[in-house]
XYZ file of C-alpha atoms in Angstrom:
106
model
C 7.879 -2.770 -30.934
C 5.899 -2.857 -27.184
C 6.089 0.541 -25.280
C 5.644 0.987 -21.487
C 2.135 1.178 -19.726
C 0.972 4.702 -18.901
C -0.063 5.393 -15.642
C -3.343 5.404 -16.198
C -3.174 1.329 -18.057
C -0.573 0.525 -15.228
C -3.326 1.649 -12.687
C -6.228 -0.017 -14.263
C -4.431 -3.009 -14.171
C -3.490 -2.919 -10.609
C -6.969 -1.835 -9.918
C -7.804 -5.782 -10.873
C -4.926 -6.672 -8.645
C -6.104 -4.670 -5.445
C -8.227 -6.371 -2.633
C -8.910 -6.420 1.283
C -7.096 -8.603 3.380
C -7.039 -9.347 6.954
C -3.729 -8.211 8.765
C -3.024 -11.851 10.141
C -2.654 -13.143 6.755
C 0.093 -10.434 6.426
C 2.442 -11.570 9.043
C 4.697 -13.459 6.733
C 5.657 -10.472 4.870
C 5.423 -7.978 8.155
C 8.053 -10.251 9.099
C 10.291 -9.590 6.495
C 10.080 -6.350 5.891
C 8.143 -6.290 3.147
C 4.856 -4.055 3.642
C 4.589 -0.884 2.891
C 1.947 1.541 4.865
C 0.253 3.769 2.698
C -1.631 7.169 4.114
C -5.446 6.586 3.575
C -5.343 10.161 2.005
C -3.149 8.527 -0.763
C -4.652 7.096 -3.334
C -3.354 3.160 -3.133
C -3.225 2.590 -6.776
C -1.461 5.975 -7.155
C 1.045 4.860 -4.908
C 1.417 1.218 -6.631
C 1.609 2.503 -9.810
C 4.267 4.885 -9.227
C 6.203 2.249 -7.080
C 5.895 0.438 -10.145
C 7.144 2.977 -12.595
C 10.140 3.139 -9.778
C 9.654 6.897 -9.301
C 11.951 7.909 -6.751
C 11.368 10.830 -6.204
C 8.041 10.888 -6.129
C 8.226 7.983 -3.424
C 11.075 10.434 -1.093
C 8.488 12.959 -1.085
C 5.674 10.709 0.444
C 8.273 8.778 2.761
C 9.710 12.457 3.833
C 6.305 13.655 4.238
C 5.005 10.768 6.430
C 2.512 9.345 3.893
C 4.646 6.194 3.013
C 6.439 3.501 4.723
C 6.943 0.929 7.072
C 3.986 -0.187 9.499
C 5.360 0.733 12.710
C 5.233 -1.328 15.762
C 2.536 0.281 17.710
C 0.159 0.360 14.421
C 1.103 -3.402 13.788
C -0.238 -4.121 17.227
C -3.420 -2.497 16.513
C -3.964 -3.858 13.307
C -3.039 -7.242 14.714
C -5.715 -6.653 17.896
C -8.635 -6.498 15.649
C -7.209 -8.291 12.488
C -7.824 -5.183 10.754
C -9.137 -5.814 6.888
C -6.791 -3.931 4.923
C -6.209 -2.751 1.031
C -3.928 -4.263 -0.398
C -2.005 -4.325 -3.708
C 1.720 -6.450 -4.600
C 4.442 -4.783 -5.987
C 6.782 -8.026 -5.741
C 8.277 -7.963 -3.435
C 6.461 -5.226 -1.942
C 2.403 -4.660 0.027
C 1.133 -2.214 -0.057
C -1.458 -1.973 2.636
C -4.138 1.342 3.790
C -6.356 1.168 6.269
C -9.727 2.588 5.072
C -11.214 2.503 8.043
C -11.700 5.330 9.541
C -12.145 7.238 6.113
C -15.613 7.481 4.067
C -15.491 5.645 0.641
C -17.106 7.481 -2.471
């Protein structure tokens, strides 16, 4: 009998699944709809694994706060302007994208 991930395994294994990419490689799924912004003072692999887990409410709260959700226009621009390197993570059929930027990595 198999049991669900916890968080913590689902997280560690998206951790392995996680990597920068450039924002012109993104334009596909831009296109359709299908990335997600994530607020750099989210953790992304929080985010994923919750997405994941489908936790709803969890995921109203960020949206509702701001902190999650689509990559609007202006911000597309920008990224697109200097091909910004983004993280990334899939949640078919979702990306998850944060720009770490302008934030200081421990």
């Amino acid at each position: 009998m198999s049991s669900s991930p916890s968080l913590d395994e689902l997280k560690a294994k998206l951790n392995l699944e996680t990597s920068r990419i450039c924002w012109h490689e993104l334009q596909t799924y831009f296109a359709r709809g299908q990335v997600v912004r994530v607020s750099p003072d989210l953790d992304l692999l929080d985010v994923a694994a919750e997405l994941a887990a489908d936790n709803k409410q969890r995921f109203a709260q960020w949206m509702e706060e701001g902190r999650v959700g689509e990559v609007a226009p202006d911000t597309a621009q920008d990224w697109y302007d200097r091909n910004a390197e983004l993280w990334a993570v899939v949640i078919a059929p979702w990306v998850l994208v944060q720009d770490r930027s302008g934030h200081v990595l421990h």
